[in-house]
Short mmCIF file of C-alpha atoms and ligand atoms in Angstrom, two decimals:
data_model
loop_
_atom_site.label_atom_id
_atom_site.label_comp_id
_atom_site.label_asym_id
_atom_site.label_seq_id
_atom_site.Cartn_x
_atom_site.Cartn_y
_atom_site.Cartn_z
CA UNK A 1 -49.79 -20.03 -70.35
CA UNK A 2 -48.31 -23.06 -70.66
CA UNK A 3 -44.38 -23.29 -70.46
CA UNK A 4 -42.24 -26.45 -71.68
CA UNK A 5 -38.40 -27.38 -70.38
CA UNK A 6 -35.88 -28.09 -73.37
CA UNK A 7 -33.10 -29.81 -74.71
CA UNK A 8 -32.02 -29.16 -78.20
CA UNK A 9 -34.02 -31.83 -79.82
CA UNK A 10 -36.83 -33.41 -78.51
CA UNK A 11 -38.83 -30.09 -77.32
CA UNK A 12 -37.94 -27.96 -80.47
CA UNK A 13 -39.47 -31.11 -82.58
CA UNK A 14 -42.49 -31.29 -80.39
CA UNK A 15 -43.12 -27.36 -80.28
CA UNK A 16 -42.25 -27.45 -84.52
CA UNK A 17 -46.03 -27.44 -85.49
CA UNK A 18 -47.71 -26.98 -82.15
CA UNK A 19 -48.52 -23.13 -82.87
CA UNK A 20 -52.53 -24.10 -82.85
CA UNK A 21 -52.47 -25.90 -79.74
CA UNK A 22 -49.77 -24.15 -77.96
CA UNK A 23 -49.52 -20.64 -79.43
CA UNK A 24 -45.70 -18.90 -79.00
CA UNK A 25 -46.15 -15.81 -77.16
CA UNK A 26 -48.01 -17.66 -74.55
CA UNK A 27 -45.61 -20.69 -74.37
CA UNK A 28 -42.39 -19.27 -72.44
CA UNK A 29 -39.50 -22.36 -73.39
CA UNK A 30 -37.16 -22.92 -70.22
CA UNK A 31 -33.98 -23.96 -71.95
CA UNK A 32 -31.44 -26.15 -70.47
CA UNK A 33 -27.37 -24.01 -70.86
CA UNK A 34 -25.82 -26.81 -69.72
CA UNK A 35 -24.14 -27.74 -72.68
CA UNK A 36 -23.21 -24.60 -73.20
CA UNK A 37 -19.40 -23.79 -74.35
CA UNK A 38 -17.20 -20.53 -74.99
CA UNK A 39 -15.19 -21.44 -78.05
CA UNK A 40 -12.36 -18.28 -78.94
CA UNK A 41 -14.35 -16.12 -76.30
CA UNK A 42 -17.71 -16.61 -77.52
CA UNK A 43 -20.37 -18.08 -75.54
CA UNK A 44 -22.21 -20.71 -77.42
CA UNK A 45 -25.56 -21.82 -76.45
CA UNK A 46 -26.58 -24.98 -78.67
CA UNK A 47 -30.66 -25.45 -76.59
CA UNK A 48 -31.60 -21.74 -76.69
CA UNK A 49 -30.43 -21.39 -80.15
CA UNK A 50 -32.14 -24.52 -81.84
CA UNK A 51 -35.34 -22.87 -80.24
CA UNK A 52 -34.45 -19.37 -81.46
CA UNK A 53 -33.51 -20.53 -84.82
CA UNK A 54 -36.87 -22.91 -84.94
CA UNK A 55 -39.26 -19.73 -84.00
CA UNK A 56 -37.25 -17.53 -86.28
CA UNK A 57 -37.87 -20.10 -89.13
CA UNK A 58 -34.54 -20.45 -89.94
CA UNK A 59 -33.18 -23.26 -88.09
CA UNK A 60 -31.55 -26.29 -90.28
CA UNK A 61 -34.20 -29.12 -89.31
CA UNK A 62 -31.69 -31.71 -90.95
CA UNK A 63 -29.37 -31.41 -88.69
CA UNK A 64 -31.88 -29.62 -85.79
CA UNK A 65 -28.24 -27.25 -85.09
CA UNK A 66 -27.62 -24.41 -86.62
CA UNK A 67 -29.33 -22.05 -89.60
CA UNK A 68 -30.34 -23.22 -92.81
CA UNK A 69 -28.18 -22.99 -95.65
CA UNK A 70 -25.37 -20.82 -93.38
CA UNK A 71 -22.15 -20.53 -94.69
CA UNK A 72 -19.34 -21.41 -93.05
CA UNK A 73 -16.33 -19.81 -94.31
CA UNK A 74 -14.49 -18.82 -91.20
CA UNK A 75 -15.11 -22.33 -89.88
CA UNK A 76 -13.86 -23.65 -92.78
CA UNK A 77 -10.30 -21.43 -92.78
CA UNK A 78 -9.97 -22.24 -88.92
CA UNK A 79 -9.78 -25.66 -89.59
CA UNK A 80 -7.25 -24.96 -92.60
CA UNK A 81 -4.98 -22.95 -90.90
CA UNK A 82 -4.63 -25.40 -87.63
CA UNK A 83 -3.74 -28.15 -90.14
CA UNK A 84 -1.09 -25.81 -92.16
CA UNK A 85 0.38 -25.17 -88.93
CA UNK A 86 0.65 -28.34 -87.65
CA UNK A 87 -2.20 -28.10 -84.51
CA UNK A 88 -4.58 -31.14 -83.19
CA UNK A 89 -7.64 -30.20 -84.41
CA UNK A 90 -9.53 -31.85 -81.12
CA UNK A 91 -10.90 -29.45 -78.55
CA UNK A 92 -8.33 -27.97 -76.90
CA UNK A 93 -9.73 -26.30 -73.58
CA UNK A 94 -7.90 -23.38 -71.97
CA UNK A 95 -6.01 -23.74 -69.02
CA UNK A 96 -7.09 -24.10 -65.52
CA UNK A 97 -6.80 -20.86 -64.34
CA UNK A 98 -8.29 -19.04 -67.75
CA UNK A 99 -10.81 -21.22 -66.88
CA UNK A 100 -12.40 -19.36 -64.31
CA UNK A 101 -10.66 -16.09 -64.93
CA UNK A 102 -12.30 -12.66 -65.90
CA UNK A 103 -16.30 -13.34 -67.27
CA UNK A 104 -18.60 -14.98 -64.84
CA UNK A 105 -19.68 -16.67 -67.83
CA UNK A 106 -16.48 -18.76 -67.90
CA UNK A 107 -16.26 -22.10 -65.97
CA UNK A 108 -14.56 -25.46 -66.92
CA UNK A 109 -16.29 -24.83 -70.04
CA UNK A 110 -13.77 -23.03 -71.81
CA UNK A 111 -12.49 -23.85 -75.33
CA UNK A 112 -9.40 -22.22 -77.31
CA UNK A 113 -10.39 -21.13 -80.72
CA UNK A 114 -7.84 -23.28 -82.82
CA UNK A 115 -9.71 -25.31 -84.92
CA UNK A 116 -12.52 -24.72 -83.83
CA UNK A 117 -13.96 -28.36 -82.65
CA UNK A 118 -17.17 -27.42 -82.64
CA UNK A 119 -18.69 -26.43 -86.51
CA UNK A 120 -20.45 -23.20 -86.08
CA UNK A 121 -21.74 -21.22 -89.42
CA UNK A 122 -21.05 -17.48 -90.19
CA UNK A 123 -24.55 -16.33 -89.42
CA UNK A 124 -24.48 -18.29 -86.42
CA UNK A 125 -21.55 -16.93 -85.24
CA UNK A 126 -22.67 -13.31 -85.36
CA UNK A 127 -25.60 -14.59 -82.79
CA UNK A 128 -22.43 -15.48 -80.56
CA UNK A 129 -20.45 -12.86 -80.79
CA UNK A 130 -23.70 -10.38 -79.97
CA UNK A 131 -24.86 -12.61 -77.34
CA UNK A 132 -21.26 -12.08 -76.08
CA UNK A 133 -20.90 -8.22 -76.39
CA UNK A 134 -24.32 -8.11 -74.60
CA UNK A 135 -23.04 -9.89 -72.00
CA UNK A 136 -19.30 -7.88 -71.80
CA UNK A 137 -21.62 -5.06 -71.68
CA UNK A 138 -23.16 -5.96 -68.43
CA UNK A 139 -26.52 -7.89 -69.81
CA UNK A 140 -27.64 -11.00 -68.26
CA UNK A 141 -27.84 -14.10 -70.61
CA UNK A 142 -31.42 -13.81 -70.17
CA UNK A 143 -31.56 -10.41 -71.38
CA UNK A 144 -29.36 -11.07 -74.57
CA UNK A 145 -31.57 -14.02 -75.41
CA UNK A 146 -34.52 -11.64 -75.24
CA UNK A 147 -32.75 -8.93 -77.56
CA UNK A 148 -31.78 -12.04 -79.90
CA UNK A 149 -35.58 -13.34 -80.32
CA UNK A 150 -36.28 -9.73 -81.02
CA UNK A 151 -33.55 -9.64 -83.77
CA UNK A 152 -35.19 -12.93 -85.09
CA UNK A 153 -39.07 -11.84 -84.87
CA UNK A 154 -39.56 -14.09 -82.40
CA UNK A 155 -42.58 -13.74 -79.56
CA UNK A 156 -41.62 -16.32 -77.60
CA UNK A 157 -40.01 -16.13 -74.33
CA UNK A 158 -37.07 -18.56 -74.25
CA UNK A 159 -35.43 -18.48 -70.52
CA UNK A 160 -32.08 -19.55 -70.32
CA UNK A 161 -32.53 -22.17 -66.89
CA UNK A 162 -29.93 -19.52 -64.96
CA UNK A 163 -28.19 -16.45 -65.81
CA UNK A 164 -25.03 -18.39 -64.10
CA UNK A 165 -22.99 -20.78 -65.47
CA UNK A 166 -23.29 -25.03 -65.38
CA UNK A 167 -21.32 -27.28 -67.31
CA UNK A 168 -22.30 -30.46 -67.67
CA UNK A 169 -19.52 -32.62 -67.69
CA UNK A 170 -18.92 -36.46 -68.39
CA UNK A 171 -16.49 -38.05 -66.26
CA UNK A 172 -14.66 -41.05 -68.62
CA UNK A 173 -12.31 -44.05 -68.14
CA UNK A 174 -9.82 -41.38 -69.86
CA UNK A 175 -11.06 -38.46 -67.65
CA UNK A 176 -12.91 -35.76 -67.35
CA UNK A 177 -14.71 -34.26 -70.76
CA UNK A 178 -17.35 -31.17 -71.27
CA UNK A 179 -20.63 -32.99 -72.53
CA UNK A 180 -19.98 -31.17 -75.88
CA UNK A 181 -16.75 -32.84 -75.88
CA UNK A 182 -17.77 -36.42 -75.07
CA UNK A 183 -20.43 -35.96 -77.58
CA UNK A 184 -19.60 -33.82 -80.80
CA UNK A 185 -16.12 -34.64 -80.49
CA UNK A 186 -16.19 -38.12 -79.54
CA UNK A 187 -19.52 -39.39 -80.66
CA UNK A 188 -20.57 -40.27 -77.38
CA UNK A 189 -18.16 -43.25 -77.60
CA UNK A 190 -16.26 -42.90 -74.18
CA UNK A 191 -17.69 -44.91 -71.38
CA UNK A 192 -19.49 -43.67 -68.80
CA UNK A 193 -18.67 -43.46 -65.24
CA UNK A 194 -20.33 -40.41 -63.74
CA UNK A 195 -22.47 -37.14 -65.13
CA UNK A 196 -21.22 -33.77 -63.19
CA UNK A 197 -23.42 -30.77 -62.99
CA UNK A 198 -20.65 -28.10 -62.30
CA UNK A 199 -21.47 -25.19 -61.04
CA UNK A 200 -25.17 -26.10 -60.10
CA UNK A 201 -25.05 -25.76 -57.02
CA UNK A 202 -24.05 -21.69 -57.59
CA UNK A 203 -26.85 -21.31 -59.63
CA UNK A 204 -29.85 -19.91 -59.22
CA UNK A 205 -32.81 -20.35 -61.85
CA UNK A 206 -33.71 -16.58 -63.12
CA UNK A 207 -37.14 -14.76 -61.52
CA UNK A 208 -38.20 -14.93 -65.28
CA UNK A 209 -37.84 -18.97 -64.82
CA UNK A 210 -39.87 -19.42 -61.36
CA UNK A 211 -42.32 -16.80 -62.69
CA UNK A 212 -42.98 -19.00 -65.84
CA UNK A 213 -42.78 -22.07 -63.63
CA UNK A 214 -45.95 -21.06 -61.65
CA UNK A 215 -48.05 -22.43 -65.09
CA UNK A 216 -48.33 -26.16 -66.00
CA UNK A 217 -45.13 -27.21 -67.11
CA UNK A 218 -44.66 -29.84 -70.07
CA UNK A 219 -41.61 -31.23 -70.20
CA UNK A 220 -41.12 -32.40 -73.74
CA UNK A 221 -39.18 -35.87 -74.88
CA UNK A 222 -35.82 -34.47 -74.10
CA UNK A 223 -32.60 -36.41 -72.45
CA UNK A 224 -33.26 -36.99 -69.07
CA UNK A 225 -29.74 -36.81 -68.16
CA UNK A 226 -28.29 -34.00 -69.76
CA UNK A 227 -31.21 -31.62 -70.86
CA UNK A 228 -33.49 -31.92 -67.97
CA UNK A 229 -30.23 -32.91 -65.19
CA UNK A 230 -28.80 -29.42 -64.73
CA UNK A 231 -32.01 -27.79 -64.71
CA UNK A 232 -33.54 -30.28 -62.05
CA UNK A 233 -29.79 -29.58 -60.15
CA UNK A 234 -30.55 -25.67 -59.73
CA UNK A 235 -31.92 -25.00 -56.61
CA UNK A 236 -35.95 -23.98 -57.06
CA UNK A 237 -36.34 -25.78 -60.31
CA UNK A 238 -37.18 -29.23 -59.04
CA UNK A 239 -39.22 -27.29 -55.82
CA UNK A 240 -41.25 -25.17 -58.41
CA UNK A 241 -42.04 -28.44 -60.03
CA UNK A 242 -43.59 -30.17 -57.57
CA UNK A 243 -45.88 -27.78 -57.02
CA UNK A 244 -47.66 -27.12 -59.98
CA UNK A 245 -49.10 -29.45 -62.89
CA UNK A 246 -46.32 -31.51 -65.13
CA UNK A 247 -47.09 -33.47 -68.12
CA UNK A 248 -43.81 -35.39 -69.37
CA UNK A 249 -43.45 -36.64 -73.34
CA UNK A 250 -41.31 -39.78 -73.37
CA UNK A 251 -38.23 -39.64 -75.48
CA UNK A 252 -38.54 -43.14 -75.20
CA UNK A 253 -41.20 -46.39 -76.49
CA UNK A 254 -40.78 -48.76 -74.14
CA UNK A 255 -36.79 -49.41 -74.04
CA UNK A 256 -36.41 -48.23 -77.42
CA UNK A 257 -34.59 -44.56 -77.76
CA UNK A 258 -35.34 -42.06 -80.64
CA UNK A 259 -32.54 -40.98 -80.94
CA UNK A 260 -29.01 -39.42 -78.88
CA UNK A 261 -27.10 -40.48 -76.21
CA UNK A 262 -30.21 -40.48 -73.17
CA UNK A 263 -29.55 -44.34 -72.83
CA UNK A 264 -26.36 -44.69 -72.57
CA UNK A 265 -26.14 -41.67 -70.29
CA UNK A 266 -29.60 -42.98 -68.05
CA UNK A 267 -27.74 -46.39 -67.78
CA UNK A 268 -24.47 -44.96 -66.82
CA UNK A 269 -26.10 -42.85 -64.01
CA UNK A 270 -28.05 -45.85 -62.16
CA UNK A 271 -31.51 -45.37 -64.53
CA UNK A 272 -33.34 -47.67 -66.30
CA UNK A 273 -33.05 -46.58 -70.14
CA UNK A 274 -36.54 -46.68 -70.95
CA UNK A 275 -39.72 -45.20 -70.49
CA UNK A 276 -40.00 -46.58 -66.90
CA UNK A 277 -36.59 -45.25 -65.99
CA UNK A 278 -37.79 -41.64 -67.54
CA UNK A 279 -40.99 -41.98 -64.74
CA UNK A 280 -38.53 -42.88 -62.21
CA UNK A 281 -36.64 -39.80 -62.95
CA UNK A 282 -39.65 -37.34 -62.88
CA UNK A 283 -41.41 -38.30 -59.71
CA UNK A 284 -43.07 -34.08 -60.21
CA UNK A 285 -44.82 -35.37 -63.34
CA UNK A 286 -48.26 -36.41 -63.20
CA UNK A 287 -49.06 -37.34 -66.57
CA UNK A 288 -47.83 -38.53 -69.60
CA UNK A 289 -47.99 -38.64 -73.25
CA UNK A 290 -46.11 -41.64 -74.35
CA UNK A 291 -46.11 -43.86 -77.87
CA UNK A 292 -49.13 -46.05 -79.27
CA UNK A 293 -46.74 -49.25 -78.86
CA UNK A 294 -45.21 -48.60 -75.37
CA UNK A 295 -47.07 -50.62 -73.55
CA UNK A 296 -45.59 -49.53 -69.85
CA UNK A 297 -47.65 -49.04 -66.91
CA UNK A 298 -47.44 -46.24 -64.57
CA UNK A 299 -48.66 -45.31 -61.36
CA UNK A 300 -49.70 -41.64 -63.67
CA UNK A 301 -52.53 -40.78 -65.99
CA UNK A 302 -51.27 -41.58 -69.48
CA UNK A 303 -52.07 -40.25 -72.84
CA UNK A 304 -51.04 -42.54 -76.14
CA UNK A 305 -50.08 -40.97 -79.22
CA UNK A 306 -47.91 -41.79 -82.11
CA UNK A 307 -44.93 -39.87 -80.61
CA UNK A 308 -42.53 -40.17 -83.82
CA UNK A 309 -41.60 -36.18 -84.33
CA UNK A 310 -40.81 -36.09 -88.15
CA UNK A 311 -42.73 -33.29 -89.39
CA UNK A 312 -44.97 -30.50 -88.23
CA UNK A 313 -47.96 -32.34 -88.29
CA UNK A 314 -46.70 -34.36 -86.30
CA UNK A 315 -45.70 -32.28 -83.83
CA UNK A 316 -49.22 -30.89 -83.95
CA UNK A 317 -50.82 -34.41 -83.01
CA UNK A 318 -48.17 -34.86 -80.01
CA UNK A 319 -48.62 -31.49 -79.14
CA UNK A 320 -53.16 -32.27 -78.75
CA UNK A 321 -51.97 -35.19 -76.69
CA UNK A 322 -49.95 -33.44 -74.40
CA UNK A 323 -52.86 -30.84 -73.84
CA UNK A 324 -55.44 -34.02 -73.04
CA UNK A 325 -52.74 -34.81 -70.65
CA UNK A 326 -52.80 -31.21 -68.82
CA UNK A 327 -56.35 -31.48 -68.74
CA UNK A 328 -56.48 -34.32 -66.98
CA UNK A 329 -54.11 -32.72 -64.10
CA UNK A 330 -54.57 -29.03 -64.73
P1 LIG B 401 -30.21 -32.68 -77.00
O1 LIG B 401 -30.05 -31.37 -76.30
O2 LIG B 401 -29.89 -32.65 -78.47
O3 LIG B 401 -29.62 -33.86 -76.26
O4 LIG B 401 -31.74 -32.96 -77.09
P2 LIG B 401 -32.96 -33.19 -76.14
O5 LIG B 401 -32.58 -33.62 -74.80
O6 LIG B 401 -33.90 -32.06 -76.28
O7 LIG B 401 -33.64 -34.35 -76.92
C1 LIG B 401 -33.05 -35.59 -77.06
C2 LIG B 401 -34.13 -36.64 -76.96
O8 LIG B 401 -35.11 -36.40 -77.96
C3 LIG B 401 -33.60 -38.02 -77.19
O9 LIG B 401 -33.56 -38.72 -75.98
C4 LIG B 401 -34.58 -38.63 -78.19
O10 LIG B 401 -35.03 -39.91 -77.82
C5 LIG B 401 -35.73 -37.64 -78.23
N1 LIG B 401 -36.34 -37.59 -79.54
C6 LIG B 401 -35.75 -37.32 -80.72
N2 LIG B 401 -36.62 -37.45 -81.73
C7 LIG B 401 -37.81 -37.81 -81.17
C8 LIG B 401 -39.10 -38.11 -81.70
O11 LIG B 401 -39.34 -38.07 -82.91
N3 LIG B 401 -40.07 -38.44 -80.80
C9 LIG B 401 -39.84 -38.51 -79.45
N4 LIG B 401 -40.85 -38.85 -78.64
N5 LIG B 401 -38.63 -38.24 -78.93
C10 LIG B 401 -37.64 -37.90 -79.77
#
């Protein structure tokens, strides 16, 4: 067994083709639920659903969000009706005391449905709104992600990081937004100052997670900052990772970024926004699988590969890298 941490990009794209080298059912995904929101009630997970989508071969890989060809009707009428009525159609969060009130799922992460900020599809909103009712019925979030792979014919195991709740939140010039606010909302545009993991330092990763976390761990090209941050602030994560084998994919060549906000976000926290910076960040790696052109030098084994993600073959050449990598530390 091998397992791999996610985002909702960078991993997905790396795992895409990867079936021959690392086969599903014997490649648990540790997903990051940081970013994760409850719009009108429903939680949304955007990390463990691009990886449930992906496996269940119905994720949109144009946008890497969502399922293919979903309609969006409800969305669509939301919007409609806010505008007819005269509502701001930016995310409006609940108050401070619904906030934290009734679920334990609920904290500082909590959206009002009016307009619905956030586009979700009408197939992808039925995933919420079970994922939800599991949960009201007294499910953990890892158990409703295991009855959801199940509903897609998925054999993976995909591990939420913690059954309790984190919000990653960017603190701005103009105050405090959810991540999913700073960056669907406002295009990542805000400055800066500060990156908070609330909630953290409640949580505690799920026996599921430190069971899978005994294996060698790859941790794929995801953000740094927001993917791998609020799994690396939950108590036992980081621990587990220092003690077994870690092979890290760069999301980076050189100082160049593929794609997203990771530089921006690495720069605002005190990082250098490269390839160097993502070592510096992951002193529990001890290898890595980085680009033909990035020419940086580590203290680490390193394995070069055209790391560009933009099909499934590619994917499956990344994905041979990172297992020359493990072998040179497994
Ligand atoms: P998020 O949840 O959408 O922020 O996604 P992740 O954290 O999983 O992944 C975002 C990272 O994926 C970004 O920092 C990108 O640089 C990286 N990324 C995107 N496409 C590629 C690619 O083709 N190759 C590599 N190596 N990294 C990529």
């Amino acid at each position: 067994m091998v397992t791999f941490l996610a985002g909702g990009t960078g991993t997905p794209k790396l795992l895409w083709g990867a079936e021959a080298v690392f086969p599903p059912a014997d490649t648990p995904v540790v997903g990051n639920t940081g970013d994760d929101v409850e719009i009108a009630g429903h939680l949304v997970c955007p990390d463990l659903d691009t990886q449930l989508f992906l496996d269940g071969g119905v994720l949109d890989t144009e946008t890497w969000w969502g399922i293919d060809d979903d309609p969006h009707r409800t969305h669509d009428e939301l919007g409609a009706l806010a505008e007819r009525a005269g509502l701001d159609s930016g995310p409006r969060y609940l108050p401070a005391d619904a906030q934290t009130d009734g679920r334990e799922i609920a904290r500082w992460r909590r959206f009002s449905g009016v307009a619905e900020f956030m586009h979700i599809g009408d197939r992808d909103r039925a995933v919420h709104l079970t994922r939800t009712g599991l949960i009201d019925e007294g499910h953990t979030l890892t158990e409703a992600t295991r009855r959801l792979c199940a509903a897609f014919g998925v054999d993976r195991s995909i591990l939420p990081m913690s059954d309790d709740p984190v919000a990653s939140l960017i603190h701005t010039p103009d105050g405090v937004q959810h991540f999913q606010e700073w960056w669907v909302h406002r295009n990542g545009d805000p400055a800066v100052e500060r990156v908070e993991f609330r909630g953290a330092d409640d949580a505690d990763p799920t026996p599921a997670v430190l069971d899978a976390l005994d294996d060698p761990v790859v941790v794929g090209p995801s953000n740094p900052v927001t993917s791998l941050g609020p799994m690396l602030a939950v108590d036992g994560i980081r621990e587990a990772l220092d003690s077994t084998p870690v092979v890290a994919v760069s999301p980076f060549v050189e100082d160049r970024v593929f794609s997203g906000p990771a530089a921006k976000l690495m720069a605002a926290t005190g990082q250098e926004p490269s390839t160097a910076g993502v070592a510096d960040a992951y002193p529990f790696a001890d290898a890595f699988v980085l680009d033909s052109e990035d020419g940086t030098d580590l203290d680490r084994p390193v394995v070069h590969t055209d790391t560009a993600l933009d099909s499934s073959a590619d994917s499956e050449r990344v994905a041979r890298a990172v297992d020359a990598a493990l072998a040179e530390v497994a």
